[in-house]
Short mmCIF file of C-alpha atoms in Angstrom, two decimals:
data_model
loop_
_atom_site.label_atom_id
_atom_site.label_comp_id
_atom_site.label_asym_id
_atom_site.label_seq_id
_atom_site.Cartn_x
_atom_site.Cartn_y
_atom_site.Cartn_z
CA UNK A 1 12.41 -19.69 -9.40
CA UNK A 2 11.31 -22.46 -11.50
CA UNK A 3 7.52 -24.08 -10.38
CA UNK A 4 6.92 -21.20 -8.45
CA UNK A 5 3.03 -20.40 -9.27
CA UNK A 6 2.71 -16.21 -9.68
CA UNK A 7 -0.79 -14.69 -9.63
CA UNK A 8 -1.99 -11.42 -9.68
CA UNK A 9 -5.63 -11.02 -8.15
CA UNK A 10 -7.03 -7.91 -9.08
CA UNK A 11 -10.79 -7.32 -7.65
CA UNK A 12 -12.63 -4.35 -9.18
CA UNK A 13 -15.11 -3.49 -6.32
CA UNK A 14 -17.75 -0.90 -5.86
CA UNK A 15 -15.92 1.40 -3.60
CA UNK A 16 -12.30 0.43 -4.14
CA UNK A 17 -9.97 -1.13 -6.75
CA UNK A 18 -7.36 -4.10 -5.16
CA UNK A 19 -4.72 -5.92 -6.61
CA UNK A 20 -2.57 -8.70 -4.84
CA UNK A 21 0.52 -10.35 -5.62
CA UNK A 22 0.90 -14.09 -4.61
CA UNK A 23 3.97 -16.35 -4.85
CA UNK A 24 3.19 -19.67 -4.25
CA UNK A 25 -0.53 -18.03 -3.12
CA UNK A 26 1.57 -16.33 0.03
CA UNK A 27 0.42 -12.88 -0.50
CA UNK A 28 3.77 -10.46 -1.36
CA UNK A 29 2.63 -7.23 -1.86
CA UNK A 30 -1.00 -5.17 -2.12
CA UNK A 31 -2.21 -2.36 -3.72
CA UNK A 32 -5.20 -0.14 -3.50
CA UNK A 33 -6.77 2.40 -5.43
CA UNK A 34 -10.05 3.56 -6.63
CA UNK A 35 -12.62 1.85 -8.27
CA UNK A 36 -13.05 1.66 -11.42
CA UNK A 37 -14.94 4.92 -12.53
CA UNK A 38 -13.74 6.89 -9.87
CA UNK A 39 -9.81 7.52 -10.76
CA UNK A 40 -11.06 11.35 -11.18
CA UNK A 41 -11.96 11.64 -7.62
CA UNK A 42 -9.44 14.10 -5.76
CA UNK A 43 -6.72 11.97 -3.90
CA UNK A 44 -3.51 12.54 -1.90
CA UNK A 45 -0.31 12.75 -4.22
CA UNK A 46 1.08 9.43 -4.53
CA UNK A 47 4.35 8.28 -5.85
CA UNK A 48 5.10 8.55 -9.57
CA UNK A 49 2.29 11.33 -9.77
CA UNK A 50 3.61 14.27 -11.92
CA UNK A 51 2.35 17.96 -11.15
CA UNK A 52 2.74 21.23 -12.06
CA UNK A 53 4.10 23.19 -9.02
CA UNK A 54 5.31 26.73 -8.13
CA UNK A 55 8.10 27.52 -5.90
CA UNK A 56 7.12 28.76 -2.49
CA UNK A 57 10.59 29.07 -1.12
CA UNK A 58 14.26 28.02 -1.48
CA UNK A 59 15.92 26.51 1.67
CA UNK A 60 19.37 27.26 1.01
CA UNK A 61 20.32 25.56 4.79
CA UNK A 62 18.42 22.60 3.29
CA UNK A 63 20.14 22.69 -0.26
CA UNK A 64 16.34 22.24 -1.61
CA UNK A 65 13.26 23.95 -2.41
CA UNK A 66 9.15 23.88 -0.97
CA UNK A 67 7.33 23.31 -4.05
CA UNK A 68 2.90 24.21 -4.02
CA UNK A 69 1.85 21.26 -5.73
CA UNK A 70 -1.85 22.19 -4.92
CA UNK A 71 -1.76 19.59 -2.32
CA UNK A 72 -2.64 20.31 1.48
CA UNK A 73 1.01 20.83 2.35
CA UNK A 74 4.03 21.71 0.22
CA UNK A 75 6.19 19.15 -1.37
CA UNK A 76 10.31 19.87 -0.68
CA UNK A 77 12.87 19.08 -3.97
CA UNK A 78 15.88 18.35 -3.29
CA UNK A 79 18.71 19.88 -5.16
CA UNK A 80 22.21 18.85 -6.14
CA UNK A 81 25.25 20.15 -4.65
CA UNK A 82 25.98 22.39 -7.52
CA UNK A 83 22.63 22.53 -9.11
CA UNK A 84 21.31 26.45 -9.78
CA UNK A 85 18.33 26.83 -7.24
CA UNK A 86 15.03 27.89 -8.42
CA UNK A 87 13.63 31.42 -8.62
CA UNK A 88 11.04 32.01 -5.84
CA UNK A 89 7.57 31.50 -7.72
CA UNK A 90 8.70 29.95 -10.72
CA UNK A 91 6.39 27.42 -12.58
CA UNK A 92 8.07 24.26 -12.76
CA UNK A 93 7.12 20.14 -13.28
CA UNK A 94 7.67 17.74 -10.54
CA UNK A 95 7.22 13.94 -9.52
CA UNK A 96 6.13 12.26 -6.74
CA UNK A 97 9.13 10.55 -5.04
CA UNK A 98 7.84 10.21 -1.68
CA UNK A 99 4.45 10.71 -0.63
CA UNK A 100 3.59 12.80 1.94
CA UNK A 101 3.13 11.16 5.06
CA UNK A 102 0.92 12.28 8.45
CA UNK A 103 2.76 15.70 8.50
CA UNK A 104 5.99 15.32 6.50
CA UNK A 105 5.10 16.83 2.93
CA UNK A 106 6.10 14.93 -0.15
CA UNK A 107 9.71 14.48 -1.49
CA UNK A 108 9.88 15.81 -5.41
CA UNK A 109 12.56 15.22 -8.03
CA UNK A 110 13.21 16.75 -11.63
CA UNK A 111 12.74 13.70 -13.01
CA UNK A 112 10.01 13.55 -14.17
CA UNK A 113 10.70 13.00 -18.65
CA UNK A 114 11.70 9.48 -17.52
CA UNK A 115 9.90 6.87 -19.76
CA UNK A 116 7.87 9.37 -21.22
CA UNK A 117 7.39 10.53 -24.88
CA UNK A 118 8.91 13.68 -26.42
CA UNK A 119 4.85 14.13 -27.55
CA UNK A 120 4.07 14.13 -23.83
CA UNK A 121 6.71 15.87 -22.12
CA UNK A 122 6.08 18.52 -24.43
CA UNK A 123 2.02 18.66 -23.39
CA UNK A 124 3.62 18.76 -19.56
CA UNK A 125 5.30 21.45 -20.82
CA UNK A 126 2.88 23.59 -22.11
CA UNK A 127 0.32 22.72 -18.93
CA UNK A 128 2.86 23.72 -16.42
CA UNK A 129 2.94 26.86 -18.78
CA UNK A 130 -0.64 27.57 -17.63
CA UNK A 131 -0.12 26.85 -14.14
CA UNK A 132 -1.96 24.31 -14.34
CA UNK A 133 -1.71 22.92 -10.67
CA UNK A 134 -2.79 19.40 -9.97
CA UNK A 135 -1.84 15.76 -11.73
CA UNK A 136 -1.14 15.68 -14.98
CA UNK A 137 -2.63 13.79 -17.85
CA UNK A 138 -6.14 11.88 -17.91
CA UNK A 139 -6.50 8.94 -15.48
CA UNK A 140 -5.70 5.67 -15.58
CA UNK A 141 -8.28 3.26 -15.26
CA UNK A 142 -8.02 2.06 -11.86
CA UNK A 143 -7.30 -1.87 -13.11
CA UNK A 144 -4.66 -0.90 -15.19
CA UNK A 145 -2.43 1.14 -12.80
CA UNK A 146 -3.36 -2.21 -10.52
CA UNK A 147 -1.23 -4.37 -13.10
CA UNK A 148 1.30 -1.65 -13.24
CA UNK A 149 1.85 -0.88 -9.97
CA UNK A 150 1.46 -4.46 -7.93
CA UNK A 151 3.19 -6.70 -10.95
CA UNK A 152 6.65 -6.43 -11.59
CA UNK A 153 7.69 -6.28 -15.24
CA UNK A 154 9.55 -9.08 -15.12
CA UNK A 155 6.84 -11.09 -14.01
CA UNK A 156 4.91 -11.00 -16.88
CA UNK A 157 5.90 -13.37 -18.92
CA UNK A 158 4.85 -15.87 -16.67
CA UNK A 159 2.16 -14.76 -14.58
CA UNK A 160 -1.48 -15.64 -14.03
CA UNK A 161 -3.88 -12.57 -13.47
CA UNK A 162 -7.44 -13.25 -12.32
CA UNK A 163 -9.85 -10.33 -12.09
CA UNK A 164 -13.64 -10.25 -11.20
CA UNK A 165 -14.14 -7.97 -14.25
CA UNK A 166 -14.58 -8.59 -17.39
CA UNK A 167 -14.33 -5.42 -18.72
CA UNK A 168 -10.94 -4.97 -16.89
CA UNK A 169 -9.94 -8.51 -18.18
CA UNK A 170 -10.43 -6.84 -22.03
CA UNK A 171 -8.39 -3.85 -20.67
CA UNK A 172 -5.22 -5.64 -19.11
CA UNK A 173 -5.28 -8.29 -21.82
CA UNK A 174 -4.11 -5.09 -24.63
CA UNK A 175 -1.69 -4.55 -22.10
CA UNK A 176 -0.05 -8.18 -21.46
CA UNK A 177 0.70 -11.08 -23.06
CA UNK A 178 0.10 -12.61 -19.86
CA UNK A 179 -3.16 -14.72 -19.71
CA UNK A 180 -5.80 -13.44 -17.64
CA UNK A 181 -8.91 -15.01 -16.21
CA UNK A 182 -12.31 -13.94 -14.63
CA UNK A 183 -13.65 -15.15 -11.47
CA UNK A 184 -16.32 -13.80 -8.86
CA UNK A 185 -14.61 -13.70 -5.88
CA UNK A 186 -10.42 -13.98 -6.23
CA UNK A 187 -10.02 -12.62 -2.95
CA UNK A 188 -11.94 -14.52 -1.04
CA UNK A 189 -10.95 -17.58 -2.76
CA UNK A 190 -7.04 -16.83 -1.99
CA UNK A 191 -7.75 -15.46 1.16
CA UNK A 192 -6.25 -11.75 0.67
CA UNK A 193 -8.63 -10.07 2.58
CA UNK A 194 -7.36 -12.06 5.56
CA UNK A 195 -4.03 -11.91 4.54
CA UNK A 196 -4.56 -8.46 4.89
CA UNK A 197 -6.15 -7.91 8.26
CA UNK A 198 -2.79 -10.34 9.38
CA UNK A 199 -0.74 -7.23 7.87
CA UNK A 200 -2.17 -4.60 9.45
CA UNK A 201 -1.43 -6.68 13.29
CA UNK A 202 1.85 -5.24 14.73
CA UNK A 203 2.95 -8.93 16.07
CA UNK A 204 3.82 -11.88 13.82
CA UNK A 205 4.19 -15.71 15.66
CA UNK A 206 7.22 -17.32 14.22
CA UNK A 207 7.32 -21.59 14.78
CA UNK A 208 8.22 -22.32 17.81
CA UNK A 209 6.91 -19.50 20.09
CA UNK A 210 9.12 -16.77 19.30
CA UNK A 211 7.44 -13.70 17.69
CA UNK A 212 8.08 -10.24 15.35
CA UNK A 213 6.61 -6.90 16.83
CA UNK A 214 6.41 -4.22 14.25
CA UNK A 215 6.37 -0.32 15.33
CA UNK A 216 6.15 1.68 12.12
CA UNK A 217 6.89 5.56 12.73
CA UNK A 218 6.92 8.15 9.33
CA UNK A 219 11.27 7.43 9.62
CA UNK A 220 10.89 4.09 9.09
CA UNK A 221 10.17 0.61 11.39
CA UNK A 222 11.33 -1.28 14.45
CA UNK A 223 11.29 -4.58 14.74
CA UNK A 224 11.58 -6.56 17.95
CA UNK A 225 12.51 -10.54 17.70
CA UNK A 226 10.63 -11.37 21.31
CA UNK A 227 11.84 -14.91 22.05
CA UNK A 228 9.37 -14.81 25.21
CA UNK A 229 7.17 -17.66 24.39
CA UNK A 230 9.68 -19.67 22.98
CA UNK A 231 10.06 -23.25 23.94
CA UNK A 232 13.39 -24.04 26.06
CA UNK A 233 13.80 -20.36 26.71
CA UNK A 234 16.55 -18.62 24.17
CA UNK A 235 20.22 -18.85 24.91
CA UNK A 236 22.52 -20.22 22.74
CA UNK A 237 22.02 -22.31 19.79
CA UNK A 238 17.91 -21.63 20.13
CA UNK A 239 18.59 -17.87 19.94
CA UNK A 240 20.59 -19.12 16.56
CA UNK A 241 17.53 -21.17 15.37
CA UNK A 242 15.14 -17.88 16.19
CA UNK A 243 17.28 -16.04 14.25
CA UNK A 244 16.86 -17.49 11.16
CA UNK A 245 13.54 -18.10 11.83
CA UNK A 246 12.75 -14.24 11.87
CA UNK A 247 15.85 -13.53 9.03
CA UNK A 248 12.99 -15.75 6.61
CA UNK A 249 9.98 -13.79 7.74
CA UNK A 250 11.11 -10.20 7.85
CA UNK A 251 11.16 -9.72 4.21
CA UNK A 252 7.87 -11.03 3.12
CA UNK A 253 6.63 -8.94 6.38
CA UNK A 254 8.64 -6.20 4.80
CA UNK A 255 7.45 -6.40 1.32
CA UNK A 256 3.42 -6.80 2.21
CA UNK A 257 3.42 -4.15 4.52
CA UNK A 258 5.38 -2.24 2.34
CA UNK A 259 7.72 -0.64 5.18
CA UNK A 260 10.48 1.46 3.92
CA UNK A 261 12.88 4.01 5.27
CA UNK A 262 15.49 3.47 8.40
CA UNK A 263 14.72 0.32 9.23
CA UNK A 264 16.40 -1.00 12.83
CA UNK A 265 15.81 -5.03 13.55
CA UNK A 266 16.39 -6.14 17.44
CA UNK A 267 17.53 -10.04 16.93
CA UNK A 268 18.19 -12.14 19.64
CA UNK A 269 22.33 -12.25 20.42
CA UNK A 270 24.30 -14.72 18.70
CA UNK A 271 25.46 -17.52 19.86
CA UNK A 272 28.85 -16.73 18.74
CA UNK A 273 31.23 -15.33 15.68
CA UNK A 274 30.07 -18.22 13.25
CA UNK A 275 26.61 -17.68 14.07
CA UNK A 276 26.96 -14.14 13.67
CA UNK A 277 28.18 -14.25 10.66
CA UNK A 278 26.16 -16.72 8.93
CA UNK A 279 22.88 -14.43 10.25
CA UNK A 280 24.51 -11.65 8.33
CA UNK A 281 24.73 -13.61 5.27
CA UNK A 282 21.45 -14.99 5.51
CA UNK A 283 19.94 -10.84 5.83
CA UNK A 284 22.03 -10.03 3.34
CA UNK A 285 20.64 -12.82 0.81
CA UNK A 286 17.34 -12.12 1.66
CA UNK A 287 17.59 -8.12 1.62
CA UNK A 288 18.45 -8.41 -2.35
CA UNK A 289 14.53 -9.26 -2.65
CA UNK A 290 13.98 -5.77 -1.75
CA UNK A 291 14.68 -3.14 -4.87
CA UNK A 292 17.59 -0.39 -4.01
CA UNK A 293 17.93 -1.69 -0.05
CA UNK A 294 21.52 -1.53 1.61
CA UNK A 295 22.51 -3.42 4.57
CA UNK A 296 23.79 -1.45 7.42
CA UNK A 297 25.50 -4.17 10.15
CA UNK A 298 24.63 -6.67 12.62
CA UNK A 299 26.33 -5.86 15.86
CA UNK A 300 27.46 -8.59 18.30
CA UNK A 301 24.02 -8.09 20.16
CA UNK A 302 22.00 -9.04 17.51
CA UNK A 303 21.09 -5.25 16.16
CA UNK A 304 21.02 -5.16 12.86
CA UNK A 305 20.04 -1.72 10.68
CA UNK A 306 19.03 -1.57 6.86
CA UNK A 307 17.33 1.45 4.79
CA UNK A 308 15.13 0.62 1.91
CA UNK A 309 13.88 3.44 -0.79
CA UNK A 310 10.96 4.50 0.12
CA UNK A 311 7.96 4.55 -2.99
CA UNK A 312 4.78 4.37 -1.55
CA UNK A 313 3.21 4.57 2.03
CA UNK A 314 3.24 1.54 3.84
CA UNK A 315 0.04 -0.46 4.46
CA UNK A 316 -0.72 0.74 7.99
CA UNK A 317 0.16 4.63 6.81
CA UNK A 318 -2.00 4.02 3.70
CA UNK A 319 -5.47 2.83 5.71
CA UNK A 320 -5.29 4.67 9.24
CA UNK A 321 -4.29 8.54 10.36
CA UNK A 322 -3.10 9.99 13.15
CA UNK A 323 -5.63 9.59 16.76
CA UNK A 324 -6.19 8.81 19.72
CA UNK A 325 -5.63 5.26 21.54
CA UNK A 326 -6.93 2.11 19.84
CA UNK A 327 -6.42 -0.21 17.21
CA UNK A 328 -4.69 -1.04 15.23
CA UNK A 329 -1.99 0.22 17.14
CA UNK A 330 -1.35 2.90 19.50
CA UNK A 331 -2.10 6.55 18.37
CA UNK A 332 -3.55 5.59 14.84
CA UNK A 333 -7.37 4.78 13.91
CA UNK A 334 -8.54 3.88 10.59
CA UNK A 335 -9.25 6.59 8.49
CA UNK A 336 -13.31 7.07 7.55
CA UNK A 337 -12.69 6.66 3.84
CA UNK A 338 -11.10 3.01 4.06
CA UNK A 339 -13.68 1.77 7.03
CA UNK A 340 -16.28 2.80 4.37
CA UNK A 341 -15.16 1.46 1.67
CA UNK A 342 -14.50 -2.16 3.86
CA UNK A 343 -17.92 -1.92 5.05
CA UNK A 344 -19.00 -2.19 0.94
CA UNK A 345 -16.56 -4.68 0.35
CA UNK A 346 -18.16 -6.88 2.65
CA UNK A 347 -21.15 -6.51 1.54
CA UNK A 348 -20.75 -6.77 -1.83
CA UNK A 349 -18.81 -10.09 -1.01
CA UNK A 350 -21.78 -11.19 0.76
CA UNK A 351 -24.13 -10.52 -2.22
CA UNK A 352 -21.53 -12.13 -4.89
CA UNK A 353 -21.40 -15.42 -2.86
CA UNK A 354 -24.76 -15.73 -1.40
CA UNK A 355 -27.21 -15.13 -4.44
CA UNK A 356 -30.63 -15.36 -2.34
CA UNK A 357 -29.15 -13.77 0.51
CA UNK A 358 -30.45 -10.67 1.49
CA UNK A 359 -28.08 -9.27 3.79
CA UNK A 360 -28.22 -6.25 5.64
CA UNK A 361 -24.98 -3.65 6.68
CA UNK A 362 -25.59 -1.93 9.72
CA UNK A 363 -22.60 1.00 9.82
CA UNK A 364 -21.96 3.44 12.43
CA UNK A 365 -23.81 7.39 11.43
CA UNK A 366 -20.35 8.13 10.04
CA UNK A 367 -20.26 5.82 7.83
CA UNK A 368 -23.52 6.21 6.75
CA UNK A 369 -23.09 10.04 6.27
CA UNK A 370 -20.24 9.52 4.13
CA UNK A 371 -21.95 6.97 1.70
CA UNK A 372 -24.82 9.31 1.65
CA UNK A 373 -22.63 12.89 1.31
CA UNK A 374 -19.24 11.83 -0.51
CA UNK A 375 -19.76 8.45 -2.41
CA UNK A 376 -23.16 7.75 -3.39
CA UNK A 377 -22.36 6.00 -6.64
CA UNK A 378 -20.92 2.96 -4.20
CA UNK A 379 -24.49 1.65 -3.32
CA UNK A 380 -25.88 2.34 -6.95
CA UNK A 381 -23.16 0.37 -8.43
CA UNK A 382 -24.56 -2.20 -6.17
CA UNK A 383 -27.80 -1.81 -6.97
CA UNK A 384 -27.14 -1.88 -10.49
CA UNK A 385 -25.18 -5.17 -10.26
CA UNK A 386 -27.22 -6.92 -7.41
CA UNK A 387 -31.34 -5.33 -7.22
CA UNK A 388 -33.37 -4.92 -4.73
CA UNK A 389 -31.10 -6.88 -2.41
CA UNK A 390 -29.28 -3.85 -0.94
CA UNK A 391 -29.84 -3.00 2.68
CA UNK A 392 -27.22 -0.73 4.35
CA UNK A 393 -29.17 1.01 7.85
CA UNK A 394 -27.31 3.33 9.68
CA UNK A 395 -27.35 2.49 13.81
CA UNK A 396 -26.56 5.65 16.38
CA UNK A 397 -25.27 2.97 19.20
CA UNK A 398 -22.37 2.11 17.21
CA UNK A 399 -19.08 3.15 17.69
CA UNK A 400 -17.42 5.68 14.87
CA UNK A 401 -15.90 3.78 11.83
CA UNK A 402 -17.41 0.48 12.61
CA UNK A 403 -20.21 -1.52 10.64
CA UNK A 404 -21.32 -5.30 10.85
CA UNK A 405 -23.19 -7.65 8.31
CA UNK A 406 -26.47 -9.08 9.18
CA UNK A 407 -27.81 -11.95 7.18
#
C-alpha cells in the first residue's frame, strides 16, 4: 500500500456530523451521525450500542430469544446450541449486532464485556440491575465516534484527518497520534457530498458502456452486470474484459454503500474454463478487502454469490424508509429527518463559501415544520456562527421533503 494518500474528512455541521474515508481521495466508506451537541437526542439502536433489555419471550423453534430493548420493536438473541435459555422477563445486557432494519428488529449477542473495563462492565451491571432500559453510558461526542467508526485502526498511523472544527480537532488529536488539520469546507473540497449522491444511484457506468445495477432488499443486494451499452456487443473475450471491469468496481461499490448480507452478483458468462477461473480469483482477491466476507461460487453462467457480516445499515437503508414510488429507487423515499438535515447542509455550505452571500433556503412545509417543532437549535447554531445572514422560508407549492437554495 505504499504512496497510497489516506484521509479522513470529518465535517461537524449544524444538523449532522459526517466523516469520509478516502484512498487515493476515491471515497471508501461514510458515516453519519449527529452533530456535535446533539449525541443525546433519541436515535434508532445502531450497531455496537449496548442496552439493558428484558426478555419478552423465548423462541425455542428459533433456538433464540425477543429481547425489549426499549426500542420500537424487539431485538431477537440468538442462542447457542446448548446454551441455557433465558427466563421469560429476566433483566439482562445486550449489544447491538445488527440493527434493525424497515421491519426486521435488531440481532443481539451476549457479548457485550468485549474491550471494556472490569470498572465498566461492573456499572452495566448494576444499571441493568435497575432496569434501566435504553443505551448505556454517556455519549460520545459525535466527532469522536466519527474517527472510531469510519477509520480503521490500522490506519492510523498513517493517516491524514481534516475536520472543519477546531474544537473537534483538540478532541481527536488526545485520541490519535495521527496529525489532524482544520479546513472550512473538506467536503466540498474532496467532493464527498457528490460522491455521495453517486452512492445513493442504483446504476454505476463501468468504461466502455457496460454498467452495475444495484437492488438492495433488508436480505442483502443484487447486482446485475448489464453489458447493454457496451461497445461491440458482449460475447466472448468482451464479456471477459466486462468482467473484470465490474470484479474492480463491486467492492469499492460494496464498501461505500456499505451493503452487507446475501449478496448474489449476475456477471456476464465466461468466455470459457480459463476465464472462469481467473474471474474467480480475481473476486476472491478483491473480496479479502471486505472484513469476515466468504465467497460462495461462480457458476459457469457467470452467477456468482458471497455473504458479508452485516454491522451497520447500508447507505440507502440509513437515509430513506419504506414508500411509495419515486426516487431514489422504487418503493423507498428519503426519510424527513435526513432531507432536513441536507437542506442545512447546503446552506450552511453556501454561507461558509460565500461570505457576503445572503442566500435564502426555500424547503417544502415539512421541512419547515420539522426545523421549527423537532430541531430548532440547527438554525441557531447558524445564526450563532454566520448573523443575520440566515434566511430559510417555507413554500406550500413544493413537493414533501424537497428544498432549493436561492442566492
Amino acid at each position: 500500500m505504499g504512496g497510497v494518500t489516506r484521509r479522513l474528512v470529518i465535517d461537524c455541521g449544524a444538523a449532522q456530523t459526517r466523516a469520509a474515508l478516502l484512498l487515493d481521495d476515491e471515497p471508501l466508506r461514510f458515516w453519519f451521525g449527529p452533530a456535535r451537541g446533539d449525541e443525546a437526542l433519541p436515535r434508532p439502536p445502531q450497531s455496537g450500542d449496548i442496552f439493558a433489555g428484558r426478555v419478552r419471550s423465548v423462541a425455542k423453534p428459533l433456538n433464540g430469544a425477543f429481547v425489549d430493548i426499549g426500542a420500537a420493536r424487539d431485538g431477537f438473541l440468538p442462542l447457542t446450541k446448548n446454551a441455557k435459555p433465558p427466563v421469560e422477563g429476566a433483566a439482562i445486557i445486550v449489544r447491538i449486532r445488527r440493527p434493525q432494519i424497515d421491519a426486521k428488529g435488531a440481532v443481539l449477542t451476549l457479548g457485550w464485556k468485549e474491550n471494556l473495563s472490569a470498572e465498566a462492565a461492573a456499572m452495566l451491571e448494576a444499571q441493568a440491575a435497575s432496569m434501566r432500559i435504553g443505551a448505556l453510558g454517556e455519549p460520545v461526542d459525535a466527532a469522536i465516534q466519527a474517527f472510531v467508526d469510519c477509520a480503521p485502526a490500522s490506519f492510523s498511523g498513517d493517516l491524514d484527518i481534516i475536520t472543519n472544527d477546531p474544537a473537534a480537532k483538540r478532541l481527536i488529536e488526545n485520541t490519535t497520534s495521527a496529525p489532524v488539520r482544520v479546513k472550512d469546507a473538506p467536503f466540498l473540497e474532496y467532493q464527498v457530498d457528490q460522491a455521495v449522491a453517486e452512492a445513493l444511484e442504483p446504476c454505476v457506468t463501468l468504461e466502455g458502456g457496460a454498467a452495475l445495477n444495484f437492488h438492495e432488499t433488508p436480505a442483502g443486494a443484487l447486482i446485475d452486470v448489464d453489458s447493454a451499452s457496451a461497445a461491440g456487443g458482449a460475447t466472448g473475450r468482451l464479456n471477459d474484459k466486462i468482467n473484470l471491469a465490474a470484479a474492480a468496481r463491486i467492492f469499492p461499490e460494496i464498501s461505500r454503500r456499505a451493503i452487507a448480507g446475501r449478496v448474489i452478483v449476475d456477471l456476464l458468462p465466461p468466455s470459457g474454463a480459463a476465464a472462469r477461473a481467473k474471474l474467480a480469483e480475481t473476486l476472491k482477491e478483491n473480496l479479502k478487502s471486505v472484513a469476515g466476507a466468504r465467497f460462495g461460487k461462480l457458476a459457469a453462467d457467470g452467477l456468482c454469490d458471497f455473504t458479508i457480516p452485516r454491522q451497520r445499515l447500508s447507505l440507502l437503508m440509513g437515509v430513506t424508509e419504506p414508500a411509495g414510488n419515486g426516487w431514489p429507487v422504487e418503493g423507498r423515499r428519503f426519510t424527513l429527518d435526513h432531507a432536513a438535515k441536507s437542506a442545512i447542509g447546503v446552506l450552511e455550505c453556501a454561507l461558509a463559501t460565500r461570505p457576503s452571500a445572503t442566500p435564502r433556503l426555500i424547503v417544502a412545509c415539512d421541512i419547515a415544520d420539522y426545523l421549527l417543532a423537532k430541531r430548532p437549535q440547527w438554525a441557531e447554531r447558524l445564526n450563532r456562527k454566520f448573523g443575520a445572514r440566515i434566511r430559510i422560508e417555507p413554500d406550500a407549492t413544493r413537493e414533501p421533503r424537497t428544498y432549493d437554495l436561492v442566492e
